Each structure stands twice: as structure tokens, then as C-alpha cells.
Amino acid sequence: MSEPSKPQGRKFQLPEHLKEYKGIWVIVEQERGSVHSVSWELVGEARKLADKLGVEVGAVVLGADSPELNAICGDAFTYGADVVYKVTDPVLADYRTDPYTRVMTDVVNTYKPEIVLLGATTLGRDLAGAIATTLATGLTADCTELDIYMDNRSLAATRPTFGGTLLCTIQTLAYRPQMATVRPRVMSMPDRDDSRTGRVVEVFPALREDDVITKVLSFIADREQNEAQLAFADIIVAAGKGLGKPENLKLVFDLAKVLGGEVGVTRPLVQAGWTGFDRQVGQTGKTVRPKLYIAAGISGAIQHRVGMEKSDLILAINTDPNAPIFDFAHLGLVGDALTILPALTDAFGKRLSVNRLAG
Amino acid sequence: MHIVVCIKQVPDSAQIRIHPVTNTIMRQGVPAIINPFDLFSLEEALRIKDKVGARVTVLTMGPPMAETSLRKALSLGADDAVLLTDRKFAGSDTLATSYALTSAIRKLSEEETVDLVFCGKQTVDGDTAQVGPGIATRLGFQQLTYITKIESIDQGAREIVVHRRSEGGVQVLKTALPCMITMLEGTNTIRFGKMDDMFRAARYGLKTWNKDTTGAEEMKVGLKGSPTVVSKVFVPKPRAQKATMVEVESPGAETPTAEAQAAAAVEAIFGTQPKLADELLARAAAGL
């Protein structure tokens, strides 16, 4: 891979030759035919930003040509894209950094979007870091808010830093494209509009498998692994240090079972070995936005808060009436989670089963 | 086999406080530690050294005080250490940082060809996860991020098989050296240093390099070499609305029972949140 082009010193004015960069792109993340929902969240967000700038939304779909891939292109329109760049090659069937980076670098250099967005996922962060280097442009990681500064039409990307204690807004002024990865589940899912269509631009990169050094030997899907699907859960019951000891996690699992939800935990519990990392909610764990989040024995440290404050309804249970969690929960109960959790399990159980019989 | 492990000295983010008036980070008294994510990668490099034999060089870019983190890595078993420090590097974003670190890795490679570069998944202060991929791209190394397991390394064939975490599962990848690897946290247990390594680390004459040592161009480092500009730093706004405390009927003045509290909470949800109530009922009916 060639050395990235040479930055021209610190300038804040956009050089003339970069003014032709137009439009907002989302790189759609698909793995084995299924799209990561952050891609559609971003198409919805890109639509809002593009409407401010008066430009088009482009969705880039990469993969091996298949009916599934065509369906994904159609979905991109229904969620708000104006144009879909359909990049197909058998070599792109599985995600690998090298071919994806080469292809994306070429496509960006050809079509010149002013903004390129990706989900802050294992794929998105791997790919964005590589592309931004080959394009020698600015990249802002794991953003939680995007906006446009209209005075210079630049992207203002806001992200938590220092473990969520501070937020900073970052801009890329004299380089194009402006790139950002965005945390999943932070932007809301756009509504589908099945009547929407748009232009398809087909790209055939003509790659050779022999040129790709990394080979995918196999793929072990999580469905076979039985891991917690926390990020997409509608109901989450979460436990913090207030539960005292690992055996008491059972109370949280019992309540989650009655509600048909998942169990989450704070970072200290993972560090103490109560559960695996896949249940951790927060800055270094998962960001969640369920319809109901019950926080049991959680004080509400900023690192946890940034992972769950977008929940529709937060019910907090804590013995300390001054716990920070009560500053941003919607409903609060001051009391001992160890006695309230089983009582809640009973109360919800009764309420839901009575209605089930009546229904 | 020559392995370079990039580490960063960071403030312990669990102990960071924000000045209430100036909204800046108060670093006084906050201990500096090796970025926790880097330790998983350092540990993996040391395991390769133990298993198949390798020379492990730790590299950090930072202020002179970052030397303490290098000595810590030496005490765990690293063979050599390089401190890349220069005022000209101040204000580097991820593009400029990966450029500077790459210039040092190239210099190390002149002495002994570098086969593997390990980086942390991300730092706990910047949280970007961008420097590792930046280094891999610049060096033209195969990029292997979020690795949960190194299954095998065949030095003769220069082949490596790894497990890589992806959103929907685990990719098993086979590739060729040289590679840049970032390990996922919790994938291995960090060792304690041996006594003789601790003594060696305290006395070790580590290398201190600057911009000119590695031949990094001034236009590509520090603020000049950074496309991104921090335009605003602020403290997250507290939500205007505090929690509504669930009203619990408690006859007399004694504290309400857990049952009464739970009943009141369920009532509050079903009474004031019709959409959520319907959702819960629908889920129960569907047997979710």
C-alpha cells in the first residue's frame, strides 16, 4: 500500500480542489446478508444532515452479488438514501480490511463525498481507521451526536472522551471527506418509506482473490454461541454493586425472565467476574436503548450513564436517595434492591399473567 | 521474530475529576497507568515470546514521564523499550500519531525486521481505536483487530491463524506475517513480573528518540499534521428532569414494604406509560 498523500500543514480553509466534494455517504455494514441496524440509523441521520446542506445521501453497499444484497440496496432507499453505490465482487463476500479499504479508497476518490459515516462497530472502526489513513483525512471516533455548522458547511461530530466524563466536538476543516464512526443505538431508527426509490450506481472493482493475503477459514455465528443480545433488547434489567454478591444476580435474572428481557451489568461486576463482558453496559461496554431499563443497585456513574441514558423509561432502585442515578432516571424507588426485585417479579408476574388470561 | 508493542501512558480514567468552573480535566493526583487495553496485547506478545521465542520491544509516544510505563512493561518481560518524545508531537490526532509511531517502527525494523506489531484495542482516554489501523495501513501490514485468540503461529511458513470478534460472530482468519494485531480485552490474564525482570527494568538504558531520530516530517506531526480540530470541550448536560419518585402508600409512618413499593412501581408504569404497558402485555402474550 502506498504512503498516504502529504498533508499541507495546518489550514482551516477548504482548498479549492476539495470544494467539489459533495454529498453524505453511509457505508452500509452487512455481514452474511444481514445489515447491522446502525447502518439504517445512520442513513436516517445522514438524511437530516443532507437536508440541511441540500445534498444527496449515498449508501455504499459492498459484498458479493446476491439477491440478499439487492434487497439491502432497496432497503437503503426506503430508509432515506437517494443513491446507492452497489459495489460487488466475490472477493468482498466476507469482510477483510485490505480489499474493503482498497475498494472504498477508490470509490471515495472517484465519487468524492464530503462526509463518510460508518457505525462504530468492530467492522466500522476497523475499516474507518484504515480508509482515513489512505485518504489522509480526519476521522472522529464513536460519535454520539452529529450536526452541520452552516457557516462553513462542515460536520460537527461530538463524542464522549475520558471515559464519558467530557464531551468534545471535533471538525475536519481543510480536508475531505470528513469521516466519523457513530455509536450504535444512539441515533433513532428512521421510519421506512416503501415508496422511496433512487439511483443505483454499480461498481465492479475486479479484485483478484490471489492478491488478498488474509483468508477467512470459517465463521462461528453467535446464534450458535448463545451470547446475550443486549444491544437490541427492548427490556433490560441491570445490576450494579448494590446487589452485594454474585448469588444475588439470580434476582435480576428472575425479573428479566418475567418481562421477557435481557440482563445487563455495570463494569465493576464484570471486573469482579460476576458475569461475562457481553453483559456490560456503558462507555467500554454496550450502548443500549431499550423501552424499559430497570437499574437495580446502580449508583449511576457517568461511564454507565452514557451507555443507557437513551432508554425510553429508566426505573432506578437504590438505597441512597442522593445517588446520581436519580438525576436522570424517569422513575425512582428508594429502597433495597434485594427485597424490591423479588417483589417486582411477583407484581409484574401477576399483572402480566392476569391480562394474559383475560386476553 | 521481532515484536513491537505500542503502549500509551494514560490517566486512570476511573479517577478523573472535572473542574466545576473551568470544565477542564484535573490531572493533579490522578495516577498515570499503562492503558489497560494495551496490557492484553503486551501479554499476548510476551506469550508468543515464551512459546516460540521472540524479541519484544515496547514503544510509546508521549511526554518524558511516559518512561515509567515503559519500565513497567520491561518489568513484565519486554526486552527493549523506546520512548518517542518531542514537543513537536504535541496535539497530534490519530492520523499524526500513527504517522509518528510508524516512523519509529520503521527505524526499529532497520535494526531487526519487525514481524508483528501489537496495539491496544483503544485507549481509555481517547477511546478512538484508530491508531492501530493507522499503523497497519502505513506499514502495509495485515490488519487484525479485536482478536480474541491467536490459534497458531508458524514462523517457518510465516503464517498466523487468529479468531477475530465481529458483530455477529467470530471470524477465523489465516494470514501471513507481518501483521498488526489488537487484542480484545479479557482474552488473557495479565502476568506479574519476575523479580529479575523488575531489577533489570529499573536499571535498563532505554532509547529516547525524537522527531529527527526517526526522520518524521514536521508537516505530518503535531497540530500541523492533524486534520481534525477540537472545536469545543464540555461537560455532559444533566437532564433537566430528575426522576419522579414513585409514591408508595404506607399506612402509619413506618417505611413501606418492598411489596408495596413494587406494586406502586408497576402501577406507575401501567398508569402513566400506556405504550410501554401494551408492549409488556404483548410480549407476555407472545410468550417472549
Short mmCIF file of C-alpha atoms in Angstrom, two decimals, chain A residues 12-14 19 53 114 147-156 171-174 176 178, chain B residues 229 231:
data_model
loop_
_atom_site.label_atom_id
_atom_site.label_comp_id
_atom_site.label_asym_id
_atom_site.label_seq_id
_atom_site.Cartn_x
_atom_site.Cartn_y
_atom_site.Cartn_z
CA PHE A 12 -8.67 25.88 8.25
CA GLN A 13 -9.79 26.99 4.83
CA LEU A 14 -11.01 24.36 2.44
CA LYS A 19 -14.88 22.10 -2.93
CA LEU A 53 -26.81 21.04 3.30
CA GLU A 114 -17.91 15.40 1.55
CA ASP A 147 -24.54 18.33 13.26
CA ILE A 148 -23.60 20.75 10.49
CA TYR A 149 -22.00 24.12 11.14
CA MET A 150 -23.67 26.07 8.38
CA ASP A 151 -21.13 28.94 8.35
CA ASN A 152 -18.53 26.70 6.72
CA ARG A 153 -20.76 23.71 5.90
CA SER A 154 -18.61 21.40 7.99
CA LEU A 155 -19.53 18.35 10.05
CA ALA A 156 -19.51 18.87 13.81
CA GLN A 171 -14.28 19.11 13.00
CA THR A 172 -12.23 18.37 9.92
CA LEU A 173 -11.91 21.74 8.22
CA ALA A 174 -9.32 21.63 5.45
CA ARG A 176 -12.23 15.91 2.58
CA GLN A 178 -14.90 14.33 6.72
CA VAL B 229 -9.66 20.15 15.11
CA SER B 231 -13.65 22.95 18.45
#
